[in-house]
Coordinates of C-alpha atoms and ligand atoms in Angstrom, one line a residue:
M1 CA 5.3 21.6 -3.5
S2 CA 8.3 19.7 -5.4
W3 CA 7.2 18.8 -8.9
T4 CA 9.2 16.1 -10.8
S5 CA 9.2 16.0 -14.5
L6 CA 8.3 12.4 -15.8
Q7 CA 8.1 11.2 -19.3
V8 CA 5.2 9.3 -20.8
R9 CA 6.8 6.2 -21.4
A10 CA 3.4 4.0 -22.3
L11 CA -0.1 5.0 -23.3
R12 CA -2.8 2.0 -23.4
L13 CA -6.4 2.3 -24.0
E14 CA -7.7 0.3 -21.1
A15 CA -11.3 0.9 -22.3
A16 CA -12.8 3.2 -24.5
D17 CA -13.0 6.1 -22.2
V18 CA -10.0 5.1 -19.9
L19 CA -6.4 6.2 -20.8
G20 CA -3.8 3.9 -19.1
V21 CA -0.7 6.3 -18.7
E22 CA 3.0 5.0 -17.7
L23 CA 5.2 7.8 -16.2
A24 CA 8.9 7.1 -15.6
L25 CA 12.1 8.9 -15.7
P26 CA 14.4 8.5 -18.7
G27 CA 16.8 5.7 -18.9
N28 CA 14.5 3.7 -15.9
A29 CA 16.3 6.0 -13.4
A30 CA 14.9 5.5 -10.0
L31 CA 11.9 7.8 -9.0
P32 CA 12.9 10.5 -6.5
F33 CA 9.6 9.3 -4.4
S34 CA 7.8 6.4 -3.1
W35 CA 4.2 5.8 -2.3
T36 CA 1.9 3.3 -0.4
P37 CA -0.9 1.8 -2.2
G38 CA -4.1 3.9 -2.4
A39 CA -2.0 6.9 -2.9
H40 CA -2.8 9.7 -5.5
V41 CA -0.4 12.0 -7.2
D42 CA -1.0 15.7 -8.5
L43 CA -0.5 16.2 -12.3
R44 CA 0.3 19.7 -13.5
L45 CA -1.0 19.7 -17.1
G46 CA 0.1 21.7 -20.1
N47 CA -3.0 23.9 -19.8
G48 CA -2.0 24.8 -16.1
V49 CA -4.6 23.0 -14.3
V50 CA -3.8 20.5 -11.5
R51 CA -5.6 17.4 -11.0
Q52 CA -5.3 14.3 -8.7
Y53 CA -5.0 10.6 -9.9
S54 CA -4.7 7.5 -7.9
V55 CA -1.5 5.5 -8.6
V56 CA -2.3 2.1 -10.0
S57 CA 1.3 0.6 -9.9
L58 CA 3.2 -0.3 -6.9
P59 CA 6.7 1.4 -5.9
E60 CA 8.5 -2.0 -7.1
H61 CA 7.3 -1.4 -10.7
G62 CA 9.6 1.8 -10.8
H63 CA 6.9 4.0 -12.5
V64 CA 3.8 5.6 -11.9
Y65 CA 0.8 4.1 -13.6
L66 CA -2.6 6.1 -13.8
G67 CA -5.9 5.2 -15.3
I68 CA -7.6 8.3 -16.5
K69 CA -11.2 8.4 -17.3
R70 CA -12.4 10.8 -19.8
E71 CA -14.9 12.7 -17.9
P72 CA -17.9 14.0 -20.0
A73 CA -18.2 17.3 -17.8
S74 CA -14.4 17.4 -17.7
R75 CA -13.2 20.9 -16.5
G76 CA -10.1 20.6 -18.4
G77 CA -8.1 17.7 -16.8
S78 CA -9.1 14.4 -18.2
Q79 CA -10.2 16.0 -21.5
W80 CA -6.8 17.6 -21.8
L81 CA -4.9 14.3 -21.1
H82 CA -6.9 12.3 -23.4
E83 CA -6.4 14.8 -26.3
H84 CA -2.7 16.1 -25.7
L85 CA -0.8 13.5 -24.0
R86 CA 1.7 11.8 -26.3
L87 CA 4.4 9.2 -26.0
G88 CA 7.7 10.8 -24.8
A89 CA 6.0 13.9 -23.6
R90 CA 7.0 15.4 -20.3
I91 CA 4.5 16.0 -17.3
E92 CA 5.0 17.4 -14.0
V93 CA 4.1 15.2 -11.2
G94 CA 3.9 16.1 -7.5
P95 CA 4.8 13.9 -4.6
P96 CA 2.2 11.2 -3.6
R97 CA -0.2 11.7 -0.9
N98 CA -2.3 8.9 0.7
L99 CA -5.3 9.4 2.8
F100 CA -6.6 5.9 1.9
A101 CA -4.1 3.5 2.9
V102 CA -5.1 0.1 4.4
Q103 CA -4.8 0.0 8.0
P104 CA -2.1 -2.0 9.5
G105 CA -3.1 -5.2 10.9
D106 CA -4.1 -8.9 10.0
G107 CA -8.0 -8.3 9.8
P108 CA -9.7 -9.3 6.4
V109 CA -10.1 -6.5 3.9
T110 CA -12.9 -6.1 1.5
L111 CA -12.4 -3.6 -1.1
V112 CA -15.6 -2.4 -3.2
A113 CA -15.1 -0.5 -6.4
A114 CA -17.4 1.0 -9.1
G115 CA -16.0 2.2 -12.4
I116 CA -13.0 4.0 -12.2
G117 CA -12.9 3.9 -8.5
I118 CA -10.8 0.5 -9.3
T119 CA -7.6 2.8 -9.4
P120 CA -6.7 3.2 -5.8
L121 CA -8.1 -0.3 -4.8
L122 CA -6.2 -2.5 -7.4
P123 CA -2.9 -1.8 -5.7
M124 CA -4.2 -2.1 -2.2
Y125 CA -5.7 -5.5 -3.4
R126 CA -2.3 -6.6 -4.9
A127 CA -0.5 -5.3 -1.8
C128 CA -2.7 -7.4 0.6
Q129 CA -2.4 -10.4 -1.5
R130 CA 1.6 -10.1 -1.4
Q131 CA 1.3 -9.8 2.5
G132 CA -0.9 -12.6 2.7
R133 CA -3.7 -10.6 4.2
P134 CA -7.2 -11.9 3.6
V135 CA -8.5 -9.7 0.8
R136 CA -11.4 -9.8 -1.7
L137 CA -12.2 -7.4 -4.3
L138 CA -15.9 -6.4 -5.4
Y139 CA -15.9 -4.6 -8.7
F140 CA -19.0 -3.2 -10.4
S141 CA -19.0 -2.1 -13.8
R142 CA -21.7 -0.8 -15.9
D143 CA -20.5 -2.4 -19.0
A144 CA -19.5 -6.1 -19.6
Q145 CA -17.0 -5.3 -21.9
A146 CA -15.2 -2.6 -20.1
L147 CA -13.0 -3.9 -17.6
P148 CA -10.2 -1.3 -17.4
L149 CA -6.8 -2.2 -15.5
L150 CA -8.1 -5.7 -14.5
Q151 CA -6.7 -8.2 -17.2
P152 CA -5.9 -10.7 -16.6
L153 CA -8.9 -11.1 -13.8
D154 CA -7.6 -13.2 -11.0
A155 CA -9.7 -15.6 -8.8
G156 CA -10.0 -13.2 -5.9
I157 CA -11.7 -10.6 -7.8
E158 CA -15.5 -10.7 -7.9
W159 CA -16.8 -8.9 -11.0
Y160 CA -20.5 -7.7 -11.3
S161 CA -21.4 -5.9 -14.5
G162 CA -24.5 -4.3 -15.9
L163 CA -26.4 -4.4 -12.5
R164 CA -28.9 -1.7 -11.7
A165 CA -29.0 0.3 -8.2
P166 CA -31.5 -2.1 -6.6
Q167 CA -29.5 -5.0 -7.7
I168 CA -26.2 -3.6 -6.6
A169 CA -27.8 -3.0 -3.2
E170 CA -29.0 -6.6 -2.9
C171 CA -25.5 -7.8 -4.0
L172 CA -23.9 -5.6 -1.3
G173 CA -26.4 -6.9 1.1
Q174 CA -25.3 -10.6 0.5
R175 CA -21.5 -9.7 0.4
L176 CA -21.4 -7.6 3.5
S177 CA -24.0 -9.5 5.7
T178 CA -21.7 -10.7 8.1
R179 CA -18.4 -9.3 9.6
E180 CA -15.5 -11.1 10.8
A181 CA -13.4 -9.9 13.7
H182 CA -11.1 -6.7 12.7
A183 CA -12.7 -6.6 9.3
S184 CA -12.6 -3.5 7.4
V185 CA -14.0 -2.0 4.0
Y186 CA -12.6 0.3 1.7
C187 CA -14.7 1.7 -1.3
C188 CA -14.3 4.1 -4.2
G189 CA -16.7 5.0 -6.9
P190 CA -19.5 7.6 -7.4
A191 CA -20.9 9.1 -4.4
G192 CA -24.3 7.4 -4.4
F193 CA -22.4 4.0 -4.8
M194 CA -20.2 4.6 -1.8
D195 CA -23.3 5.8 0.1
C196 CA -24.9 2.6 -0.6
V197 CA -21.9 0.7 0.5
Q198 CA -21.8 2.7 3.6
Q199 CA -25.5 2.2 4.6
T200 CA -25.6 -1.5 3.8
A201 CA -22.4 -2.2 5.9
L202 CA -23.9 0.0 8.8
A203 CA -27.2 -1.8 8.5
H204 CA -25.4 -5.0 9.1
G205 CA -23.7 -4.0 12.0
W206 CA -20.3 -3.0 10.6
P207 CA -18.9 -0.2 13.0
A208 CA -18.4 3.4 11.1
D209 CA -14.7 3.2 12.0
A210 CA -14.3 0.0 9.9
L211 CA -15.5 1.8 6.7
H212 CA -13.4 3.9 4.5
R213 CA -14.0 5.7 1.3
E214 CA -11.9 7.8 -1.1
H215 CA -13.5 10.8 -3.1
F216 CA -12.7 11.9 -6.7
Q217 CA -15.4 14.5 -6.5
P218 CA -16.8 16.3 -3.6
A219 CA -20.4 14.6 -2.9
V220 CA -21.9 18.3 -2.4
A221 CA -20.2 21.4 -2.9
A222 CA -19.0 22.8 0.2
V223 CA -21.4 25.4 1.5
P224 CA -19.6 28.7 2.3
A225 CA -19.4 29.8 5.9
A226 CA -22.4 32.2 6.8
Q227 CA -20.3 34.0 9.4
G228 CA -16.8 35.1 9.5
C229 CA -14.1 34.5 12.1
T230 CA -10.5 35.5 12.9
L231 CA -7.9 33.2 11.5
V232 CA -4.5 33.2 13.1
L233 CA -1.5 31.5 11.3
Q234 CA 0.7 30.8 14.1
R235 CA 4.0 29.8 12.6
T236 CA 3.8 32.8 9.9
G237 CA 2.8 35.1 12.7
C238 CA -0.2 36.4 10.6
E239 CA -3.7 37.2 11.7
V240 CA -6.5 37.9 9.3
R241 CA -10.3 38.3 9.4
V242 CA -12.2 35.7 7.3
N243 CA -15.4 37.2 5.9
A244 CA -18.7 35.4 5.7
G245 CA -18.7 33.3 2.3
E246 CA -14.8 33.2 2.3
S247 CA -12.7 30.1 2.9
L248 CA -9.9 30.2 5.4
M249 CA -7.5 29.6 2.5
Q250 CA -8.7 32.8 0.5
A251 CA -8.5 34.8 3.6
A252 CA -4.8 33.7 4.2
A253 CA -4.1 34.3 0.6
R254 CA -5.6 38.0 0.8
A255 CA -3.2 38.4 3.7
G256 CA -0.2 37.3 1.4
V257 CA -0.1 33.6 3.0
A258 CA -0.3 31.0 0.4
L259 CA -1.3 27.9 2.3
P260 CA -0.6 24.5 0.4
V261 CA -3.2 23.5 -1.9
S262 CA -4.1 21.2 -4.8
C263 CA -7.8 20.1 -5.2
G264 CA -9.1 23.2 -3.5
M265 CA -12.2 21.2 -3.0
G266 CA -11.7 19.4 0.4
I267 CA -10.8 15.8 -1.0
C268 CA -7.1 15.5 -1.5
G269 CA -5.8 16.4 1.9
A270 CA -2.9 18.7 0.6
C271 CA -3.8 21.6 2.6
V272 CA -4.7 19.7 5.9
S273 CA -3.4 21.8 8.8
R274 CA -3.2 21.0 12.5
V275 CA -5.7 23.1 14.7
I276 CA -4.1 24.7 17.7
E277 CA -7.1 26.5 18.9
G278 CA -10.8 26.9 18.1
D279 CA -13.5 24.8 16.9
P280 CA -13.2 23.7 13.3
E281 CA -16.3 23.3 11.2
H282 CA -15.6 20.6 8.5
R283 CA -16.8 20.8 5.1
D284 CA -14.0 18.5 3.6
E285 CA -14.3 14.9 2.5
C286 CA -10.7 13.9 3.3
L287 CA -10.4 13.8 7.0
S288 CA -11.5 10.4 8.7
E289 CA -14.2 10.5 11.4
A290 CA -11.5 10.1 14.1
Q291 CA -9.6 13.1 12.8
R292 CA -12.7 15.4 12.7
T293 CA -14.2 14.3 16.0
S294 CA -10.5 14.9 17.6
G295 CA -10.7 18.6 16.5
E296 CA -7.1 18.6 15.7
W297 CA -7.1 18.7 12.0
I298 CA -8.7 21.2 9.5
A299 CA -8.8 21.6 5.6
P300 CA -8.8 25.1 5.3
C301 CA -9.6 25.1 1.5
V302 CA -13.1 24.6 2.4
S303 CA -13.7 24.3 6.1
G304 CA -14.5 27.1 8.5
C305 CA -14.6 27.7 12.3
R306 CA -17.8 27.5 14.6
G307 CA -16.4 30.1 17.0
A308 CA -14.9 33.6 16.7
R309 CA -11.1 32.5 16.4
L310 CA -9.2 29.7 14.9
V311 CA -5.5 29.2 15.2
I312 CA -3.9 26.8 12.9
D313 CA -0.3 25.6 12.7
A314 CA 0.6 27.4 9.3
Ligands
FES1 S1 -6.5 21.4 -1.1 FE1 -7.3 19.4 -1.5 S2 -8.2 19.3 0.7 FE2 -7.6 21.3 0.6

């Protein structure tokens, strides 16, 4: 992966536990990469860990803006950023990736965010507005005071604060009760919230392929494979035995092949490879339903193989 060293140009406290971070090249030089709304980037932190954060800004802003929530159970990512990032500091940023882009077309778009899940959806909302595509953004926050990234609040954003789970479900039931032709829903937030959005939409007749979700954490930890298989990395010309309980990526590493990796949890898509032969057993949360059923793609950091042999393009 090619890393770009960006400078911290501004820091803003967007809410008590959300740090807004503006990253740019010195002297306002053009960034060496672009992105589409909904994308995320890897940050390589000073403590050596790599974390993914959604890009809130649009490419025309000329900088990368991130909203980083301090997670109480931080494993060294958000906590380090909140405590150590300073104006003028340099930080390594990986090329943006997007598994959550609004699909082309002119159908109406409903964006549903809870908490810090607003970060990928806000640029998607702005971009749809600019394109003249019908769009609405439903935003659920726990705290009536905390409105990170959304000031000023414009008329197309429906903001609900302080609702409990049954009230959220009822509200979603009302807002998703009918579906216009070619309409789609994109949601981001805690896993339970996204399940609620999905179940509500399905119950009101939305087709599964009109529903999209972005994970910040795996909903459940991937269960390691109960039995092994043979993994063939076709481009590298390497064949390795994958042991029970071992990921494809770990087996490849044991054989001396470093597959691309970022989150290592099946959520970012950095490792996704094409399947040439074999029956993938998906344990990721980054591939779409269509990609899974096609059998053509696999996230080797967590997924496995149903048969005895898997050949991938790596
Ligand atoms: S490394 Fe992120 S999905 Fe595999």
